[in-house]
Short mmCIF file of C-alpha atoms in Angstrom, two decimals:
data_model
loop_
_atom_site.label_atom_id
_atom_site.label_comp_id
_atom_site.label_asym_id
_atom_site.label_seq_id
_atom_site.Cartn_x
_atom_site.Cartn_y
_atom_site.Cartn_z
CA MET A 1 -1.63 26.84 -8.87
CA LYS A 2 -2.72 23.34 -9.01
CA ILE A 3 -0.90 20.36 -8.88
CA ARG A 4 -0.09 19.76 -13.09
CA PHE A 5 1.79 17.29 -14.50
CA LEU A 6 3.70 15.49 -18.28
CA THR A 7 5.18 12.68 -18.75
CA ALA A 8 7.14 12.11 -22.20
CA GLY A 9 8.89 8.64 -23.45
CA GLU A 10 7.99 6.02 -25.89
CA SER A 11 7.68 2.17 -24.94
CA HIS A 12 11.59 1.84 -26.39
CA GLY A 13 13.23 4.48 -26.45
CA PRO A 14 15.57 4.99 -23.54
CA GLY A 15 13.48 6.13 -20.51
CA LEU A 16 10.59 7.37 -19.68
CA ALA A 17 10.23 11.11 -18.19
CA GLY A 18 8.35 13.47 -15.90
CA ILE A 19 7.90 16.59 -14.06
CA ILE A 20 5.21 17.74 -11.24
CA GLU A 21 4.56 21.66 -10.74
CA GLY A 22 2.47 22.18 -8.06
CA MET A 23 3.54 20.31 -4.53
CA PRO A 24 4.55 22.55 -1.77
CA ALA A 25 7.83 23.43 -0.46
CA ASN A 26 8.85 20.92 2.47
CA LEU A 27 6.89 18.24 2.11
CA PRO A 28 8.34 14.92 2.89
CA VAL A 29 8.96 12.32 0.56
CA ASP A 30 9.73 9.03 1.50
CA LEU A 31 11.33 7.48 -2.47
CA LYS A 32 11.39 3.47 -1.03
CA ARG A 33 7.29 4.33 -0.99
CA VAL A 34 7.07 6.10 -4.60
CA ASN A 35 8.93 3.07 -6.47
CA HIS A 36 7.37 0.23 -4.06
CA GLU A 37 4.06 2.01 -6.04
CA LEU A 38 6.33 1.14 -8.79
CA TYR A 39 6.87 -2.37 -8.10
CA ARG A 40 3.13 -2.83 -7.63
CA ARG A 41 1.93 -2.07 -10.76
CA GLN A 42 4.28 -4.58 -12.56
CA GLN A 43 2.59 -7.38 -10.61
CA GLY A 44 -0.36 -9.79 -11.35
CA TYR A 45 -1.12 -13.08 -12.61
CA GLY A 46 -1.26 -13.02 -16.32
CA ARG A 47 1.41 -10.07 -17.22
CA GLY A 48 4.14 -10.37 -20.22
CA GLY A 49 7.76 -10.98 -20.35
CA ARG A 50 8.94 -7.53 -20.07
CA MET A 51 7.65 -7.20 -16.64
CA LYS A 52 10.28 -9.89 -15.33
CA MET A 53 12.92 -7.65 -17.67
CA GLU A 54 12.04 -3.99 -16.42
CA ARG A 55 12.42 -2.94 -12.83
CA ASP A 56 11.16 0.68 -12.55
CA GLN A 57 12.88 3.19 -10.03
CA VAL A 58 12.91 6.56 -10.53
CA GLU A 59 15.71 8.89 -10.41
CA VAL A 60 15.29 12.22 -9.04
CA LEU A 61 16.32 15.03 -11.82
CA SER A 62 14.52 18.33 -10.11
CA GLY A 63 13.07 19.59 -6.75
CA ILE A 64 13.47 17.05 -3.96
CA ARG A 65 16.65 17.71 -1.17
CA PHE A 66 16.99 15.64 1.56
CA ASN A 67 13.69 13.86 1.45
CA LYS A 68 11.90 17.37 1.03
CA THR A 69 10.03 18.78 -2.02
CA LEU A 70 11.56 22.47 -2.90
CA GLY A 71 8.24 23.88 -4.27
CA SER A 72 9.99 23.98 -7.48
CA PRO A 73 9.18 21.28 -10.03
CA ILE A 74 10.01 17.65 -9.68
CA SER A 75 11.37 15.93 -12.58
CA PHE A 76 12.27 12.06 -12.94
CA ILE A 77 13.06 9.35 -15.47
CA LEU A 78 12.36 5.65 -15.44
CA ARG A 79 14.91 4.12 -17.62
CA ASN A 80 13.72 1.65 -20.26
CA LYS A 81 16.11 -2.27 -19.52
CA ASP A 82 14.84 -2.44 -23.32
CA TRP A 83 16.68 0.00 -25.36
CA ALA A 84 19.89 -1.42 -25.90
CA ASN A 85 17.91 -3.63 -28.54
CA TRP A 86 15.99 -0.77 -29.91
CA THR A 87 18.31 1.97 -30.56
CA GLU A 88 18.78 2.07 -33.61
CA ILE A 89 15.11 1.29 -34.28
CA MET A 90 14.36 3.98 -31.97
CA SER A 91 17.08 5.60 -32.90
CA GLN A 92 16.73 10.16 -32.76
CA GLY A 93 19.17 10.27 -35.01
CA GLU A 94 20.53 7.72 -38.12
CA GLY A 95 18.62 4.49 -37.70
CA LYS A 96 17.28 1.66 -39.82
CA GLU A 97 13.76 1.95 -40.24
CA GLU A 98 12.96 -2.24 -39.26
CA ARG A 99 10.18 -3.96 -38.11
CA VAL A 100 7.80 -1.34 -39.92
CA ILE A 101 4.03 -2.02 -38.81
CA THR A 102 1.89 -1.19 -42.29
CA ARG A 103 -0.83 -3.31 -40.10
CA PRO A 104 -3.39 -1.57 -37.51
CA ARG A 105 -4.31 -4.27 -34.60
CA PRO A 106 -8.20 -3.24 -33.70
CA GLY A 107 -8.68 -1.92 -30.51
CA HIS A 108 -5.62 -0.29 -30.84
CA ALA A 109 -4.48 3.89 -32.04
CA ASP A 110 -2.63 2.43 -34.92
CA LEU A 111 -5.29 3.11 -37.22
CA PRO A 112 -6.40 6.51 -35.71
CA GLY A 113 -3.03 8.15 -35.35
CA ALA A 114 -1.48 6.94 -38.26
CA LEU A 115 -4.13 8.70 -40.69
CA LYS A 116 -3.93 11.22 -38.02
CA TYR A 117 -0.44 12.24 -38.26
CA ASP A 118 0.64 11.00 -42.15
CA PHE A 119 2.90 8.11 -40.83
CA ASP A 120 3.74 5.54 -43.19
CA ASP A 121 5.34 2.98 -40.08
CA MET A 122 2.30 2.73 -36.94
CA ARG A 123 5.24 2.12 -35.14
CA ASN A 124 5.03 5.86 -34.73
CA VAL A 125 2.01 5.45 -33.04
CA LEU A 126 2.21 2.30 -31.21
CA GLU A 127 5.38 3.32 -28.93
CA ARG A 128 3.60 6.59 -27.44
CA SER A 129 0.28 4.88 -27.26
CA SER A 130 1.46 1.74 -25.23
CA ALA A 131 0.53 1.11 -21.95
CA ARG A 132 4.30 1.27 -20.96
CA GLU A 133 3.16 4.86 -20.63
CA THR A 134 1.35 4.45 -17.37
CA ALA A 135 4.57 3.87 -15.52
CA MET A 136 5.60 7.48 -15.68
CA ARG A 137 1.56 8.09 -14.52
CA VAL A 138 2.51 5.79 -11.59
CA ALA A 139 5.01 7.68 -10.33
CA VAL A 140 3.48 10.91 -10.61
CA GLY A 141 0.51 9.47 -8.51
CA ALA A 142 3.12 8.34 -6.54
CA PHE A 143 4.35 11.62 -5.60
CA CYS A 144 0.63 12.82 -5.18
CA LYS A 145 0.38 10.21 -2.91
CA GLU A 146 3.21 11.68 -0.58
CA LEU A 147 0.70 14.19 -0.15
CA LEU A 148 -2.78 12.87 0.71
CA TYR A 149 -0.91 10.50 3.04
CA HIS A 150 -0.09 13.48 4.92
CA PHE A 151 -2.97 14.79 5.52
CA GLU A 152 -4.07 10.52 6.45
CA ILE A 153 -5.93 10.55 3.41
CA GLN A 154 -6.03 6.87 1.78
CA ILE A 155 -6.29 5.20 -2.04
CA VAL A 156 -7.32 1.73 -2.23
CA SER A 157 -8.06 -0.78 -5.03
CA HIS A 158 -8.89 -4.09 -5.67
CA VAL A 159 -10.43 -6.27 -8.79
CA LEU A 160 -14.30 -6.54 -9.06
CA GLN A 161 -14.35 -8.45 -12.04
CA ILE A 162 -11.98 -10.15 -14.41
CA GLY A 163 -13.77 -12.04 -17.56
CA PRO A 164 -17.05 -13.68 -16.48
CA VAL A 165 -15.59 -14.37 -13.12
CA LYS A 166 -17.55 -11.95 -10.50
CA ALA A 167 -15.91 -11.32 -6.22
CA ASN A 168 -18.89 -11.79 -3.94
CA MET A 169 -19.71 -8.56 -2.82
CA ASP A 170 -20.34 -8.98 0.45
CA VAL A 171 -17.31 -10.40 1.07
CA VAL A 172 -15.30 -7.20 -0.96
CA GLN A 173 -17.38 -4.54 0.35
CA GLU A 174 -16.86 -5.38 4.18
CA MET A 175 -13.09 -6.25 3.39
CA ALA A 176 -12.42 -2.99 1.58
CA LEU A 177 -13.81 -0.66 4.25
CA ARG A 178 -11.17 -2.77 6.48
CA GLU A 179 -7.69 -0.24 7.50
CA ASP A 180 -5.44 -3.00 5.94
CA ALA A 181 -7.86 -3.76 2.84
CA LEU A 182 -4.60 -2.26 0.16
CA LEU A 183 -2.08 -4.43 1.94
CA LYS A 184 -4.58 -7.74 1.45
CA ALA A 185 -6.04 -6.71 -2.13
CA ASP A 186 -1.89 -6.95 -2.73
CA GLU A 187 -1.63 -10.07 -1.08
CA SER A 188 -3.96 -11.63 -4.32
CA PRO A 189 -2.39 -11.95 -7.67
CA VAL A 190 -4.79 -10.64 -9.18
CA ARG A 191 -5.56 -7.73 -6.10
CA CYS A 192 -8.80 -9.30 -5.61
CA LEU A 193 -10.27 -9.17 -2.10
CA ASP A 194 -12.98 -12.41 -2.55
CA PRO A 195 -9.70 -15.57 -2.17
CA GLN A 196 -12.48 -17.79 -3.71
CA ALA A 197 -13.09 -15.59 -6.75
CA SER A 198 -9.35 -14.97 -6.90
CA GLN A 199 -9.02 -18.51 -7.96
CA GLU A 200 -11.36 -18.70 -10.59
CA MET A 201 -10.04 -15.57 -12.46
CA MET A 202 -6.79 -16.87 -12.08
CA ALA A 203 -8.16 -20.24 -14.02
CA PHE A 204 -9.92 -18.34 -16.00
CA ILE A 205 -6.57 -16.36 -17.37
CA ARG A 206 -4.76 -19.02 -17.95
CA ARG A 207 -7.16 -20.95 -19.87
CA ALA A 208 -7.69 -17.37 -21.79
CA LYS A 209 -3.73 -17.69 -22.46
CA LYS A 210 -4.05 -20.59 -23.59
CA GLU A 211 -6.54 -19.80 -26.31
CA GLY A 212 -4.51 -16.67 -27.72
CA ASP A 213 -6.78 -14.24 -25.90
CA THR A 214 -7.05 -11.45 -23.32
CA ALA A 215 -9.14 -10.66 -20.06
CA GLY A 216 -10.39 -6.89 -19.43
CA GLY A 217 -12.51 -6.51 -16.24
CA VAL A 218 -14.03 -4.23 -13.62
CA ILE A 219 -11.94 -2.53 -10.74
CA GLN A 220 -12.72 -0.65 -7.93
CA ILE A 221 -11.30 2.54 -6.12
CA ILE A 222 -11.69 3.78 -2.79
CA ALA A 223 -10.86 7.38 -1.68
CA LYS A 224 -11.32 6.95 2.93
CA LYS A 225 -10.74 10.55 4.29
CA VAL A 226 -10.92 12.66 1.78
CA PRO A 227 -12.91 16.15 3.34
CA PRO A 228 -15.94 17.22 1.96
CA GLY A 229 -15.58 20.48 -0.15
CA LEU A 230 -12.96 19.54 -2.79
CA GLY A 231 -13.76 20.31 -5.77
CA SER A 232 -17.14 22.89 -6.63
CA HIS A 233 -20.33 23.12 -7.98
CA VAL A 234 -20.16 26.43 -9.67
CA HIS A 235 -18.57 25.47 -13.24
CA TRP A 236 -18.40 22.95 -14.82
CA ASP A 237 -14.88 21.77 -14.88
CA ARG A 238 -13.91 22.18 -11.88
CA LYS A 239 -16.37 19.52 -10.63
CA LEU A 240 -14.38 17.45 -8.27
CA ASP A 241 -16.47 13.97 -10.69
CA GLY A 242 -15.55 15.00 -13.90
CA GLN A 243 -12.31 15.53 -13.19
CA LEU A 244 -12.12 11.70 -12.06
CA ALA A 245 -13.93 10.18 -14.55
CA ALA A 246 -11.57 12.51 -17.45
CA ALA A 247 -8.44 11.06 -15.82
CA LEU A 248 -9.52 7.69 -15.38
CA MET A 249 -10.68 7.52 -18.58
CA SER A 250 -7.74 8.64 -20.23
CA ILE A 251 -5.78 5.83 -19.09
CA GLN A 252 -5.33 2.97 -21.65
CA ALA A 253 -7.77 0.23 -21.90
CA VAL A 254 -10.08 2.21 -19.44
CA LYS A 255 -13.95 2.14 -21.89
CA GLY A 256 -16.09 3.63 -18.55
CA VAL A 257 -16.84 4.77 -15.24
CA GLU A 258 -19.24 4.97 -12.37
CA ILE A 259 -19.32 7.07 -9.72
CA GLY A 260 -20.69 5.31 -6.36
CA LEU A 261 -23.77 2.21 -7.29
CA GLY A 262 -23.05 3.44 -10.86
CA PHE A 263 -25.49 2.46 -13.52
CA LYS A 264 -27.53 0.22 -11.07
CA GLY A 265 -29.43 3.24 -9.74
CA ALA A 266 -31.11 3.27 -13.15
CA GLN A 267 -33.37 0.33 -11.68
CA LEU A 268 -33.75 2.94 -8.20
CA PRO A 269 -36.60 5.32 -7.57
CA GLY A 270 -35.45 8.40 -6.32
CA SER A 271 -36.51 7.36 -2.40
CA GLN A 272 -33.63 4.51 -2.29
CA PHE A 273 -31.13 5.65 -4.52
CA HIS A 274 -29.99 8.89 -2.73
CA ASP A 275 -28.69 9.32 1.01
CA GLU A 276 -30.22 10.05 3.65
CA MET A 277 -29.00 11.98 6.24
CA PHE A 278 -29.39 11.48 10.22
CA TYR A 279 -27.86 13.20 13.78
CA ASP A 280 -27.19 11.65 16.11
CA GLY A 281 -26.58 14.40 18.76
CA SER A 282 -23.24 14.67 18.15
CA LYS A 283 -22.57 14.43 14.59
CA LEU A 284 -23.89 13.92 11.27
CA TYR A 285 -23.88 10.30 8.83
CA ARG A 286 -25.94 8.70 6.46
CA ASN A 287 -26.58 5.51 6.12
CA ARG A 288 -25.70 4.45 2.82
CA ASN A 289 -23.10 6.17 0.31
CA ASN A 290 -25.04 5.33 -3.49
CA ALA A 291 -24.26 9.08 -4.36
CA GLY A 292 -20.35 7.56 -4.26
CA GLY A 293 -19.00 10.60 -1.80
CA ILE A 294 -19.49 12.96 -4.56
CA GLU A 295 -22.56 15.02 -4.50
CA GLY A 296 -22.68 18.68 -7.11
CA GLY A 297 -19.23 18.03 -7.71
CA MET A 298 -18.08 17.73 -4.43
CA SER A 299 -16.45 15.78 -2.38
CA ASN A 300 -19.22 15.56 0.87
CA GLY A 301 -17.36 13.55 3.17
CA GLU A 302 -18.36 10.13 2.54
CA ASP A 303 -15.97 7.45 0.81
CA ILE A 304 -14.95 8.50 -2.22
CA VAL A 305 -16.50 5.00 -4.56
CA ILE A 306 -15.54 4.79 -7.84
CA GLN A 307 -15.59 1.75 -10.68
CA ILE A 308 -13.85 1.19 -14.26
CA PHE A 309 -14.52 -1.57 -16.56
CA MET A 310 -10.90 -2.14 -18.44
CA LYS A 311 -11.74 -3.54 -21.99
CA PRO A 312 -9.61 -6.81 -22.71
CA ILE A 313 -5.80 -6.40 -24.38
CA PRO A 314 -6.62 -5.86 -27.87
CA THR A 315 -2.94 -7.36 -28.74
CA LEU A 316 -4.07 -11.40 -28.79
CA MET A 317 -1.17 -14.17 -29.72
CA LYS A 318 -4.07 -15.00 -31.83
CA PRO A 319 -4.58 -12.14 -34.07
CA LEU A 320 -7.64 -10.51 -34.90
CA HIS A 321 -8.61 -9.68 -39.23
CA SER A 322 -7.17 -6.44 -40.35
CA VAL A 323 -6.12 -4.67 -43.89
CA ASP A 324 -2.59 -3.67 -44.62
CA LEU A 325 -2.56 -0.26 -45.75
CA LYS A 326 0.53 -0.11 -47.55
CA THR A 327 -0.36 -3.24 -49.52
CA LYS A 328 -4.47 -2.65 -49.08
CA GLU A 329 -4.53 -7.03 -48.86
CA ASN A 330 -6.29 -8.74 -46.10
CA PHE A 331 -3.93 -10.32 -43.40
CA LEU A 332 -4.09 -10.95 -39.72
CA ALA A 333 -3.15 -8.20 -37.44
CA HIS A 334 0.57 -7.61 -36.07
CA LYS A 335 1.39 -9.00 -32.51
CA GLU A 336 3.12 -6.88 -30.61
CA ARG A 337 4.29 -8.73 -26.94
CA SER A 338 1.44 -8.57 -25.04
CA ASP A 339 -0.15 -9.16 -21.59
CA VAL A 340 -3.03 -12.08 -20.90
CA THR A 341 -4.96 -9.76 -18.70
CA ALA A 342 -3.36 -5.84 -16.95
CA VAL A 343 -6.49 -5.53 -14.66
CA PRO A 344 -4.09 -5.80 -11.43
CA ALA A 345 -1.92 -3.34 -13.01
CA CYS A 346 -4.38 -1.56 -13.81
CA ALA A 347 -6.26 -0.96 -10.93
CA VAL A 348 -2.48 0.35 -9.69
CA VAL A 349 -2.75 3.01 -12.56
CA ALA A 350 -6.00 4.30 -11.81
CA GLU A 351 -5.25 4.86 -7.41
CA ALA A 352 -2.45 7.53 -9.00
CA ALA A 353 -5.14 8.43 -11.17
CA VAL A 354 -7.40 9.43 -8.20
CA ALA A 355 -4.80 10.54 -5.97
CA GLN A 356 -3.34 13.32 -8.67
CA VAL A 357 -6.79 15.07 -8.66
CA LEU A 358 -7.13 14.37 -5.15
CA ALA A 359 -3.95 15.62 -5.08
CA ASP A 360 -5.01 18.70 -7.44
CA ALA A 361 -8.41 19.31 -5.99
CA PHE A 362 -6.43 19.57 -1.93
CA CYS A 363 -3.93 21.54 -3.25
CA GLU A 364 -6.79 24.46 -5.18
CA LYS A 365 -8.59 24.38 -1.47
CA PHE A 366 -5.68 24.71 0.96
CA GLY A 367 -2.72 26.48 -0.96
CA ASN A 368 -0.08 24.72 -2.05
CA ASP A 369 2.96 27.17 -0.83
CA THR A 370 4.04 25.35 1.82
CA ILE A 371 3.01 22.14 4.03
CA THR A 372 3.18 23.92 7.29
CA ASP A 373 0.33 26.75 5.18
CA MET A 374 -2.05 23.34 4.38
CA GLU A 375 -1.44 22.16 7.54
CA SER A 376 -2.75 25.53 8.99
CA ALA A 377 -5.88 25.82 6.16
CA PHE A 378 -6.97 22.73 6.41
CA ASN A 379 -6.86 22.08 10.55
CA ARG A 380 -8.75 25.83 10.61
CA TYR A 381 -11.48 24.42 7.48
CA LYS A 382 -12.05 21.10 9.85
CA GLU A 383 -12.69 23.57 12.56
CA ARG A 384 -15.36 25.69 11.12
CA ILE A 385 -17.30 22.69 10.60
CA LYS A 386 -16.78 20.52 12.73
CA LEU A 387 -15.27 17.42 11.19
#
């Protein structure tokens, strides 16, 4: 049994629900740390008004007793503070068909969802496809991080680019390797480790807001102290990089994933791309990490390094052209309250997605009945491979 999870809920419904199965028994869980992950998701320069309204806190329903996991499914909810204003519009029983949406927004799930599920009102699509769902994804990832923390695996993220503004890679690469990299990124309103670029990114966001526009960007996620051997080469769906790419691409608005050097590697000959190995008399080491910590679908002991591209948010205050599906007339697309950019928040969501995949792979490798059995298996493995 590995770790699997489900989420449920709509953006303006009573709340979001989640369930995680496969967490080992007797794992210590710090709910303050779990809730802090939710707080981190709600931060970031360029966020909209809803972040001031919601104060997400997990309400655990099962699977934890006296701050330790029971080995049974962990279930929890996040209540939506705005539900009081939507009880009739989003009622599960009798309600009012108000704010009906027939004008699909370019870049959203509105049109394909309405066509697929035969909806006249696209609110039935956008409520679930909304990025509000990522709050529950972060909660799931936060519980998975508790397992990874136990084995000293750390996941950090930082923003490399917003709009045309790029961080200085010489500055951020060095800082991203520091022990306090996560704290330093959290200190920046845009989660950028380059102070000068942070200021320029915020200036760009202000200009985009003034113009009624939105901004996307590039995020880097680094998983540190991941042991070699997670994932497998033996079948396509067991490859770690494939699982990570799938999890990250499932995040709303993410349109691209790179592992390690990524597409830049297309410019290099193999002699310059592949990470050579050396032995210094006591341990094996490499002179670079272009592979991003994954070879043959398995972790190789180096840091796992991933970049993702988040597209600009498609809900614009200066809406794009669309067509009313009911009248077939040309209109400006429907508007919902929205952020100018959610790139800093997406970085936190990406950490959570990576955490779930790594926790799952860790359980597959070392078992997950109890935390003590996992510790024993992990220590035997380290001794065998002489980490």
